[in-house]
PDB file of C-alpha atoms in Angstrom:
ATOM      1  CA  MET A1255      13.699  56.460  44.773  1.00  0.00           C
ATOM      2  CA  ASN A1256      10.339  55.346  43.415  1.00  0.00           C
ATOM      3  CA  ALA A1257      10.413  54.168  39.802  1.00  0.00           C
ATOM      4  CA  PRO A1258       8.345  56.262  37.382  1.00  0.00           C
ATOM      5  CA  PHE A1259       5.224  54.689  35.939  1.00  0.00           C
ATOM      6  CA  SER A1260       2.747  55.746  33.285  1.00  0.00           C
ATOM      7  CA  PRO A1261      -0.725  54.287  32.819  1.00  0.00           C
ATOM      8  CA  ALA A1262      -1.315  51.706  30.122  1.00  0.00           C
ATOM      9  CA  THR A1263      -2.952  53.136  27.032  1.00  0.00           C
ATOM     10  CA  THR A1264      -4.451  50.040  25.404  1.00  0.00           C
ATOM     11  CA  GLY A1265      -7.924  48.682  26.053  1.00  0.00           C
ATOM     12  CA  ASN A1266      -9.258  48.602  29.601  1.00  0.00           C
ATOM     13  CA  SER A1267      -6.066  47.145  31.049  1.00  0.00           C
ATOM     14  CA  ALA A1268      -5.470  47.688  34.750  1.00  0.00           C
ATOM     15  CA  ILE A1269      -1.732  47.352  34.199  1.00  0.00           C
ATOM     16  CA  THR A1270       0.382  50.413  34.905  1.00  0.00           C
ATOM     17  CA  GLU A1271       3.317  50.221  32.503  1.00  0.00           C
ATOM     18  CA  ASP A1272       6.819  51.530  33.178  1.00  0.00           C
ATOM     19  CA  SER A1273       7.745  54.675  31.297  1.00  0.00           C
ATOM     20  CA  TRP A1274      10.871  52.905  29.979  1.00  0.00           C
ATOM     21  CA  GLN A1275       8.834  50.039  28.493  1.00  0.00           C
ATOM     22  CA  GLU A1276      10.432  50.531  25.058  1.00  0.00           C
ATOM     23  CA  LEU A1277      13.850  49.620  26.504  1.00  0.00           C
ATOM     24  CA  ALA A1278      12.633  46.089  27.192  1.00  0.00           C
ATOM     25  CA  SER A1279      12.827  45.351  23.461  1.00  0.00           C
ATOM     26  CA  HIS A1280      16.628  45.663  23.623  1.00  0.00           C
ATOM     27  CA  THR A1281      17.273  43.045  26.322  1.00  0.00           C
ATOM     28  CA  VAL A1282      15.993  39.740  27.664  1.00  0.00           C
ATOM     29  CA  ALA A1283      16.602  40.965  31.216  1.00  0.00           C
ATOM     30  CA  ARG A1284      13.548  41.321  33.447  1.00  0.00           C
ATOM     31  CA  ILE A1285      13.000  45.084  33.301  1.00  0.00           C
ATOM     32  CA  ALA A1286       9.937  47.341  32.862  1.00  0.00           C
ATOM     33  CA  LEU A1287       7.560  44.700  34.232  1.00  0.00           C
ATOM     34  CA  GLY A1288       4.763  47.099  35.132  1.00  0.00           C
ATOM     35  CA  ARG A1289       2.360  46.632  38.036  1.00  0.00           C
ATOM     36  CA  VAL A1290      -1.238  46.082  38.964  1.00  0.00           C
ATOM     37  CA  GLY A1291      -1.807  47.938  42.190  1.00  0.00           C
ATOM     38  CA  SER A1292       1.146  46.855  44.330  1.00  0.00           C
ATOM     39  CA  SER A1293       1.624  43.513  42.556  1.00  0.00           C
ATOM     40  CA  LEU A1294       3.200  42.206  39.362  1.00  0.00           C
ATOM     41  CA  PRO A1295       0.910  41.686  36.370  1.00  0.00           C
ATOM     42  CA  THR A1296      -0.235  38.114  35.863  1.00  0.00           C
ATOM     43  CA  ARG A1297       1.673  37.943  32.577  1.00  0.00           C
ATOM     44  CA  GLU A1298       4.953  38.655  34.390  1.00  0.00           C
ATOM     45  CA  THR A1299       4.210  36.139  37.123  1.00  0.00           C
ATOM     46  CA  LEU A1300       3.659  33.494  34.452  1.00  0.00           C
ATOM     47  CA  ARG A1301       6.813  34.517  32.591  1.00  0.00           C
ATOM     48  CA  PHE A1302       8.781  34.226  35.815  1.00  0.00           C
ATOM     49  CA  ALA A1303       7.394  30.739  36.428  1.00  0.00           C
ATOM     50  CA  LEU A1304       8.346  29.729  32.874  1.00  0.00           C
ATOM     51  CA  ALA A1305      11.868  31.136  33.230  1.00  0.00           C
ATOM     52  CA  HIS A1306      12.308  29.313  36.538  1.00  0.00           C
ATOM     53  CA  ALA A1307      11.155  26.044  34.978  1.00  0.00           C
ATOM     54  CA  GLN A1308      13.562  26.537  32.057  1.00  0.00           C
ATOM     55  CA  ALA A1309      16.428  27.122  34.481  1.00  0.00           C
ATOM     56  CA  ARG A1310      15.604  23.943  36.411  1.00  0.00           C
ATOM     57  CA  ASP A1311      15.325  21.955  33.183  1.00  0.00           C
ATOM     58  CA  ALA A1312      18.704  23.287  32.052  1.00  0.00           C
ATOM     59  CA  VAL A1313      20.333  21.924  35.207  1.00  0.00           C
ATOM     60  CA  HIS A1314      18.719  18.483  35.114  1.00  0.00           C
ATOM     61  CA  THR A1315      18.470  17.699  31.376  1.00  0.00           C
ATOM     62  CA  PRO A1316      21.172  15.177  30.380  1.00  0.00           C
ATOM     63  CA  LEU A1317      23.649  15.928  27.604  1.00  0.00           C
ATOM     64  CA  GLU A1318      23.057  13.963  24.382  1.00  0.00           C
ATOM     65  CA  LEU A1319      26.564  12.799  23.579  1.00  0.00           C
ATOM     66  CA  SER A1320      25.645  11.011  20.349  1.00  0.00           C
ATOM     67  CA  ALA A1321      24.253  14.182  18.780  1.00  0.00           C
ATOM     68  CA  LEU A1322      27.330  16.186  19.788  1.00  0.00           C
ATOM     69  CA  SER A1323      29.669  13.492  18.470  1.00  0.00           C
ATOM     70  CA  ALA A1324      27.857  13.444  15.124  1.00  0.00           C
ATOM     71  CA  SER A1325      28.075  17.232  14.809  1.00  0.00           C
ATOM     72  CA  LEU A1326      31.796  17.110  15.521  1.00  0.00           C
ATOM     73  CA  GLN A1327      32.261  14.451  12.860  1.00  0.00           C
ATOM     74  CA  ASP A1328      30.795  16.921  10.375  1.00  0.00           C
ATOM     75  CA  LEU A1329      33.714  19.199  11.315  1.00  0.00           C
ATOM     76  CA  GLN A1330      36.077  16.226  10.813  1.00  0.00           C
ATOM     77  CA  LEU A1331      36.889  16.228  14.509  1.00  0.00           C
ATOM     78  CA  PRO A1332      37.121  12.922  16.371  1.00  0.00           C
ATOM     79  CA  SER A1333      35.752  12.804  19.898  1.00  0.00           C
ATOM     80  CA  LEU A1334      36.316  10.884  23.112  1.00  0.00           C
ATOM     81  CA  GLN A1335      33.800  10.435  25.901  1.00  0.00           C
ATOM     82  CA  VAL A1336      34.550  10.573  29.620  1.00  0.00           C
ATOM     83  CA  ARG A1337      32.702  11.073  32.867  1.00  0.00           C
ATOM     84  CA  SER A1338      33.625  12.578  36.173  1.00  0.00           C
ATOM     85  CA  ALA A1339      33.852  10.793  39.499  1.00  0.00           C
ATOM     86  CA  ALA A1340      30.321  11.943  40.380  1.00  0.00           C
ATOM     87  CA  PRO A1341      28.160   8.788  40.215  1.00  0.00           C
ATOM     88  CA  SER A1342      24.873  10.634  39.583  1.00  0.00           C
ATOM     89  CA  ARG A1343      23.418  14.064  38.897  1.00  0.00           C
ATOM     90  CA  ALA A1344      22.384  14.390  42.515  1.00  0.00           C
ATOM     91  CA  ALA A1345      25.937  13.650  43.649  1.00  0.00           C
ATOM     92  CA  TYR A1346      27.297  16.066  41.063  1.00  0.00           C
ATOM     93  CA  LEU A1347      25.175  18.898  42.460  1.00  0.00           C
ATOM     94  CA  GLN A1348      25.983  18.086  46.086  1.00  0.00           C
ATOM     95  CA  ARG A1349      29.691  17.224  45.661  1.00  0.00           C
ATOM     96  CA  PRO A1350      31.431  19.692  43.327  1.00  0.00           C
ATOM     97  CA  ASP A1351      34.761  18.061  44.157  1.00  0.00           C
ATOM     98  CA  GLN A1352      33.676  14.843  42.432  1.00  0.00           C
ATOM     99  CA  GLY A1353      32.857  16.740  39.258  1.00  0.00           C
ATOM    100  CA  ARG A1354      36.419  18.073  39.132  1.00  0.00           C
ATOM    101  CA  ARG A1355      38.086  14.654  38.822  1.00  0.00           C
ATOM    102  CA  LEU A1356      37.808  11.907  36.234  1.00  0.00           C
ATOM    103  CA  HIS A1357      36.238   8.565  37.015  1.00  0.00           C
ATOM    104  CA  PRO A1358      39.103   6.041  37.223  1.00  0.00           C
ATOM    105  CA  ASP A1359      37.780   4.180  34.163  1.00  0.00           C
ATOM    106  CA  SER A1360      37.724   7.394  32.116  1.00  0.00           C
ATOM    107  CA  ARG A1361      41.230   8.332  33.212  1.00  0.00           C
ATOM    108  CA  ALA A1362      42.484   4.899  32.188  1.00  0.00           C
ATOM    109  CA  SER A1363      40.775   5.137  28.796  1.00  0.00           C
ATOM    110  CA  LEU A1364      42.380   8.519  28.078  1.00  0.00           C
ATOM    111  CA  LEU A1365      45.835   7.287  29.030  1.00  0.00           C
ATOM    112  CA  ALA A1366      45.364   4.287  26.756  1.00  0.00           C
ATOM    113  CA  ALA A1367      43.873   6.241  23.840  1.00  0.00           C
ATOM    114  CA  GLY A1368      47.218   6.770  22.110  1.00  0.00           C
ATOM    115  CA  VAL A1369      46.454  10.408  21.324  1.00  0.00           C
ATOM    116  CA  GLU A1370      49.430  12.492  20.233  1.00  0.00           C
ATOM    117  CA  PRO A1371      50.261  15.638  22.225  1.00  0.00           C
ATOM    118  CA  CYS A1372      48.504  18.739  20.907  1.00  0.00           C
ATOM    119  CA  ASP A1373      48.637  22.514  21.224  1.00  0.00           C
ATOM    120  CA  VAL A1374      44.947  23.022  21.982  1.00  0.00           C
ATOM    121  CA  LEU A1375      42.458  20.534  23.392  1.00  0.00           C
ATOM    122  CA  PHE A1376      38.727  21.244  23.552  1.00  0.00           C
ATOM    123  CA  VAL A1377      36.775  19.673  26.416  1.00  0.00           C
ATOM    124  CA  VAL A1378      32.987  19.980  26.247  1.00  0.00           C
ATOM    125  CA  GLY A1379      31.307  19.499  29.616  1.00  0.00           C
ATOM    126  CA  ASP A1380      27.622  19.543  30.475  1.00  0.00           C
ATOM    127  CA  GLY A1381      28.131  21.661  33.604  1.00  0.00           C
ATOM    128  CA  LEU A1382      24.949  23.263  34.884  1.00  0.00           C
ATOM    129  CA  SER A1383      23.280  23.622  31.485  1.00  0.00           C
ATOM    130  CA  ALA A1384      23.419  20.832  28.941  1.00  0.00           C
ATOM    131  CA  ARG A1385      21.140  23.008  26.803  1.00  0.00           C
ATOM    132  CA  ALA A1386      23.899  25.607  26.475  1.00  0.00           C
ATOM    133  CA  VAL A1387      26.418  22.983  25.415  1.00  0.00           C
ATOM    134  CA  ALA A1388      24.075  21.312  22.942  1.00  0.00           C
ATOM    135  CA  SER A1389      23.205  24.650  21.327  1.00  0.00           C
ATOM    136  CA  HIS A1390      26.485  26.551  21.294  1.00  0.00           C
ATOM    137  CA  ALA A1391      29.552  24.326  21.761  1.00  0.00           C
ATOM    138  CA  VAL A1392      29.876  23.042  18.198  1.00  0.00           C
ATOM    139  CA  PRO A1393      29.154  26.410  16.502  1.00  0.00           C
ATOM    140  CA  LEU A1394      31.810  28.038  18.686  1.00  0.00           C
ATOM    141  CA  ILE A1395      34.364  25.325  17.893  1.00  0.00           C
ATOM    142  CA  ALA A1396      33.550  25.683  14.188  1.00  0.00           C
ATOM    143  CA  ALA A1397      34.121  29.443  14.370  1.00  0.00           C
ATOM    144  CA  THR A1398      37.385  29.019  16.281  1.00  0.00           C
ATOM    145  CA  LEU A1399      39.077  26.287  14.233  1.00  0.00           C
ATOM    146  CA  PRO A1400      40.039  28.470  11.231  1.00  0.00           C
ATOM    147  CA  LEU A1401      41.622  31.015  13.582  1.00  0.00           C
ATOM    148  CA  LEU A1402      43.692  28.298  15.245  1.00  0.00           C
ATOM    149  CA  GLN A1403      44.703  26.891  11.874  1.00  0.00           C
ATOM    150  CA  GLU A1404      46.000  30.358  10.941  1.00  0.00           C
ATOM    151  CA  GLN A1405      48.274  30.096  13.990  1.00  0.00           C
ATOM    152  CA  GLY A1406      49.481  26.669  12.860  1.00  0.00           C
ATOM    153  CA  LEU A1407      48.246  24.974  16.031  1.00  0.00           C
ATOM    154  CA  ARG A1408      47.550  21.275  16.434  1.00  0.00           C
ATOM    155  CA  VAL A1409      44.044  20.620  17.772  1.00  0.00           C
ATOM    156  CA  GLY A1410      43.403  17.347  19.561  1.00  0.00           C
ATOM    157  CA  PRO A1411      40.239  15.259  19.611  1.00  0.00           C
ATOM    158  CA  VAL A1412      37.295  16.877  21.385  1.00  0.00           C
ATOM    159  CA  VAL A1413      36.635  15.302  24.764  1.00  0.00           C
ATOM    160  CA  LEU A1414      32.952  15.112  25.760  1.00  0.00           C
ATOM    161  CA  ALA A1415      32.490  15.004  29.525  1.00  0.00           C
ATOM    162  CA  THR A1416      29.418  14.394  31.663  1.00  0.00           C
ATOM    163  CA  GLU A1417      28.821  15.512  35.257  1.00  0.00           C
ATOM    164  CA  ALA A1418      31.683  17.899  34.609  1.00  0.00           C
ATOM    165  CA  ARG A1419      33.019  20.904  36.506  1.00  0.00           C
ATOM    166  CA  VAL A1420      35.506  23.358  35.007  1.00  0.00           C
ATOM    167  CA  ALA A1421      38.558  21.821  36.672  1.00  0.00           C
ATOM    168  CA  LEU A1422      37.855  18.425  35.096  1.00  0.00           C
ATOM    169  CA  ALA A1423      39.555  19.780  31.965  1.00  0.00           C
ATOM    170  CA  ASP A1424      42.826  20.062  33.907  1.00  0.00           C
ATOM    171  CA  GLU A1425      43.049  16.314  34.388  1.00  0.00           C
ATOM    172  CA  VAL A1426      41.873  15.621  30.841  1.00  0.00           C
ATOM    173  CA  GLY A1427      44.519  17.948  29.423  1.00  0.00           C
ATOM    174  CA  GLU A1428      47.191  16.407  31.611  1.00  0.00           C
ATOM    175  CA  CYS A1429      46.290  12.880  30.489  1.00  0.00           C
ATOM    176  CA  LEU A1430      46.387  13.855  26.797  1.00  0.00           C
ATOM    177  CA  GLN A1431      49.498  16.060  27.115  1.00  0.00           C
ATOM    178  CA  ALA A1432      47.852  19.220  25.815  1.00  0.00           C
ATOM    179  CA  ALA A1433      49.729  22.518  25.969  1.00  0.00           C
ATOM    180  CA  MET A1434      46.423  24.340  26.467  1.00  0.00           C
ATOM    181  CA  VAL A1435      42.943  23.160  27.293  1.00  0.00           C
ATOM    182  CA  VAL A1436      39.691  24.941  26.463  1.00  0.00           C
ATOM    183  CA  MET A1437      36.709  23.929  28.566  1.00  0.00           C
ATOM    184  CA  LEU A1438      33.320  24.713  27.032  1.00  0.00           C
ATOM    185  CA  ILE A1439      30.735  24.272  29.764  1.00  0.00           C
ATOM    186  CA  GLY A1440      27.155  25.154  30.564  1.00  0.00           C
ATOM    187  CA  GLU A1441      27.021  28.067  32.991  1.00  0.00           C
ATOM    188  CA  ARG A1442      24.662  28.310  35.944  1.00  0.00           C
ATOM    189  CA  PRO A1443      21.332  29.266  34.303  1.00  0.00           C
ATOM    190  CA  GLY A1444      19.735  32.608  35.053  1.00  0.00           C
ATOM    191  CA  LEU A1445      16.067  33.497  34.807  1.00  0.00           C
ATOM    192  CA  SER A1446      16.591  35.003  31.363  1.00  0.00           C
ATOM    193  CA  SER A1447      19.568  32.925  30.220  1.00  0.00           C
ATOM    194  CA  PRO A1448      19.175  29.158  30.662  1.00  0.00           C
ATOM    195  CA  ASP A1449      21.550  28.465  27.761  1.00  0.00           C
ATOM    196  CA  SER A1450      24.682  30.497  28.512  1.00  0.00           C
ATOM    197  CA  LEU A1451      27.979  28.863  27.557  1.00  0.00           C
ATOM    198  CA  GLY A1452      31.187  29.519  29.483  1.00  0.00           C
ATOM    199  CA  VAL A1453      34.697  29.148  28.041  1.00  0.00           C
ATOM    200  CA  TYR A1454      37.738  28.545  30.265  1.00  0.00           C
ATOM    201  CA  LEU A1455      41.286  28.576  28.907  1.00  0.00           C
ATOM    202  CA  THR A1456      44.148  27.030  30.917  1.00  0.00           C
ATOM    203  CA  SER A1457      47.772  26.619  29.877  1.00  0.00           C
ATOM    204  CA  ALA A1458      49.867  23.670  31.094  1.00  0.00           C
ATOM    205  CA  PRO A1459      46.769  21.903  32.487  1.00  0.00           C
ATOM    206  CA  ARG A1460      47.273  19.522  35.362  1.00  0.00           C
ATOM    207  CA  VAL A1461      45.443  18.366  38.459  1.00  0.00           C
ATOM    208  CA  GLY A1462      45.631  21.083  41.091  1.00  0.00           C
ATOM    209  CA  CYS A1463      45.450  24.141  38.819  1.00  0.00           C
ATOM    210  CA  MET A1464      43.809  27.111  40.511  1.00  0.00           C
ATOM    211  CA  ASP A1465      41.100  29.336  39.042  1.00  0.00           C
ATOM    212  CA  SER A1466      43.625  32.185  38.981  1.00  0.00           C
ATOM    213  CA  GLN A1467      45.440  30.237  36.248  1.00  0.00           C
ATOM    214  CA  ARG A1468      42.482  30.427  33.857  1.00  0.00           C
ATOM    215  CA  ASN A1469      40.931  32.992  31.563  1.00  0.00           C
ATOM    216  CA  CYS A1470      37.165  33.012  31.203  1.00  0.00           C
ATOM    217  CA  ILE A1471      34.833  34.090  28.404  1.00  0.00           C
ATOM    218  CA  SER A1472      31.228  34.023  29.579  1.00  0.00           C
ATOM    219  CA  ASN A1473      27.686  34.290  28.191  1.00  0.00           C
ATOM    220  CA  VAL A1474      28.491  32.888  24.757  1.00  0.00           C
ATOM    221  CA  ARG A1475      25.200  32.667  22.844  1.00  0.00           C
ATOM    222  CA  PRO A1476      23.450  34.693  20.125  1.00  0.00           C
ATOM    223  CA  GLN A1477      21.702  36.874  22.751  1.00  0.00           C
ATOM    224  CA  GLY A1478      24.984  37.456  24.588  1.00  0.00           C
ATOM    225  CA  LEU A1479      28.478  37.248  23.088  1.00  0.00           C
ATOM    226  CA  PRO A1480      28.021  36.000  19.485  1.00  0.00           C
ATOM    227  CA  TYR A1481      30.110  33.107  18.182  1.00  0.00           C
ATOM    228  CA  PRO A1482      32.383  35.193  15.873  1.00  0.00           C
ATOM    229  CA  LEU A1483      33.365  37.568  18.680  1.00  0.00           C
ATOM    230  CA  ALA A1484      33.799  34.745  21.202  1.00  0.00           C
ATOM    231  CA  ALA A1485      35.971  32.822  18.722  1.00  0.00           C
ATOM    232  CA  TYR A1486      38.088  35.899  18.012  1.00  0.00           C
ATOM    233  CA  LYS A1487      38.580  36.555  21.724  1.00  0.00           C
ATOM    234  CA  LEU A1488      39.445  32.912  22.414  1.00  0.00           C
ATOM    235  CA  ALA A1489      41.971  32.757  19.549  1.00  0.00           C
ATOM    236  CA  TRP A1490      43.537  36.005  20.776  1.00  0.00           C
ATOM    237  CA  LEU A1491      43.902  34.632  24.313  1.00  0.00           C
ATOM    238  CA  ILE A1492      45.398  31.400  22.996  1.00  0.00           C
ATOM    239  CA  ARG A1493      47.940  33.271  20.891  1.00  0.00           C
ATOM    240  CA  ALA A1494      48.935  35.578  23.746  1.00  0.00           C
ATOM    241  CA  GLY A1495      48.804  32.838  26.368  1.00  0.00           C
ATOM    242  CA  ARG A1496      51.272  30.623  24.521  1.00  0.00           C
ATOM    243  CA  SER A1497      54.081  32.969  25.532  1.00  0.00           C
ATOM    244  CA  SER A1498      52.820  34.463  28.798  1.00  0.00           C
ATOM    245  CA  GLY A1499      50.692  31.692  30.260  1.00  0.00           C
ATOM    246  CA  THR A1500      47.051  32.112  31.198  1.00  0.00           C
ATOM    247  CA  GLY A1501      45.194  33.469  34.208  1.00  0.00           C
ATOM    248  CA  VAL A1502      45.983  36.655  36.081  1.00  0.00           C
ATOM    249  CA  VAL A1503      49.175  37.151  34.053  1.00  0.00           C
ATOM    250  CA  LEU A1504      47.177  37.403  30.815  1.00  0.00           C
ATOM    251  CA  LYS A1505      45.058  40.513  30.236  1.00  0.00           C
ATOM    252  CA  ASP A1506      42.526  40.405  27.414  1.00  0.00           C
ATOM    253  CA  GLY A1507      43.377  42.996  24.774  1.00  0.00           C
ATOM    254  CA  SER A1508      41.372  41.543  21.902  1.00  0.00           C
ATOM    255  CA  ALA A1509      38.784  44.331  21.840  1.00  0.00           C
ATOM    256  CA  ALA A1510      41.472  46.898  21.002  1.00  0.00           C
ATOM    257  CA  GLU A1511      42.353  45.194  17.712  1.00  0.00           C
ATOM    258  CA  ALA A1512      41.050  46.254  14.299  1.00  0.00           C
ATOM    259  CA  GLY A1513      39.776  42.729  13.636  1.00  0.00           C
ATOM    260  CA  TRP A1514      37.456  42.913  16.641  1.00  0.00           C
ATOM    261  CA  LEU A1515      36.034  46.256  15.550  1.00  0.00           C
ATOM    262  CA  HIS A1516      35.541  44.948  12.020  1.00  0.00           C
ATOM    263  CA  LEU A1517      33.616  41.942  13.323  1.00  0.00           C
ATOM    264  CA  GLN A1518      31.414  44.176  15.448  1.00  0.00           C
ATOM    265  CA  GLN A1519      30.587  46.306  12.430  1.00  0.00           C
ATOM    266  CA  GLN A1520      29.758  43.233  10.361  1.00  0.00           C
ATOM    267  CA  LEU A1521      27.441  41.877  13.044  1.00  0.00           C
ATOM    268  CA  ALA A1522      25.716  45.237  13.477  1.00  0.00           C
ATOM    269  CA  LEU A1523      25.154  45.507   9.725  1.00  0.00           C
ATOM    270  CA  ALA A1524      23.759  41.977   9.590  1.00  0.00           C
ATOM    271  CA  ALA A1525      21.378  42.788  12.454  1.00  0.00           C
ATOM    272  CA  GLN A1526      20.104  45.858  10.613  1.00  0.00           C
ATOM    273  CA  GLN A1527      19.480  43.841   7.464  1.00  0.00           C
ATOM    274  CA  ASP A1528      17.491  41.256   9.426  1.00  0.00           C
TER     275      ASP A1528
END
């Protein structure tokens, strides 16, 4: 079916705008681009090139560990730094298996750290978007901590990991004897979302855990799932997962609770006031 178009009404523009142009104001997705003849308008070609460059930068920009560590100190959270077995960014991208295991030196340092066992351990990994981690990891942890304190849970030091894949948190959690591990990691960037943060929750972490043993919360960022809702969902999964375990055995029911609906109403009201 051919998409409906209506002529542009401003100036002498040769751009034929989509009739649903007004919907574009409600999303960052690439919709209602318009056309010039049978081609995209120059403005959209340039926007595409910019989005592609931002996605590439997100993958290759290194994570600034010192800035993250300082922000965590403001939350009175100590941090440890580790790296995966991938010796370089190029190796990390070509060998996902290396990003899933700790470098031997990092494993030894964790085992020698003298950290007491904890209920919840946060691991912050650069993944495929250090920009996402730098922007959203600390605000999400800050929003989640009070909810975990209400549950009386012990939170361990935050582990900052470079060249990290999701499964790296399994080995980190095993080394530090965590009952549950939460991996905050930069997701694969899209052309409209180079800074999307993923959250992976795994109970009884250990080397060899399968993806079916995890629960995932994706697209955490102000333009996606806001921090308060992501924190509420994560705290709900942690509470439920303590008795049932995580993964396919744990179904997310957080959105059915009154607290979730109340948060949604608060966020909608705040958006209207802005």
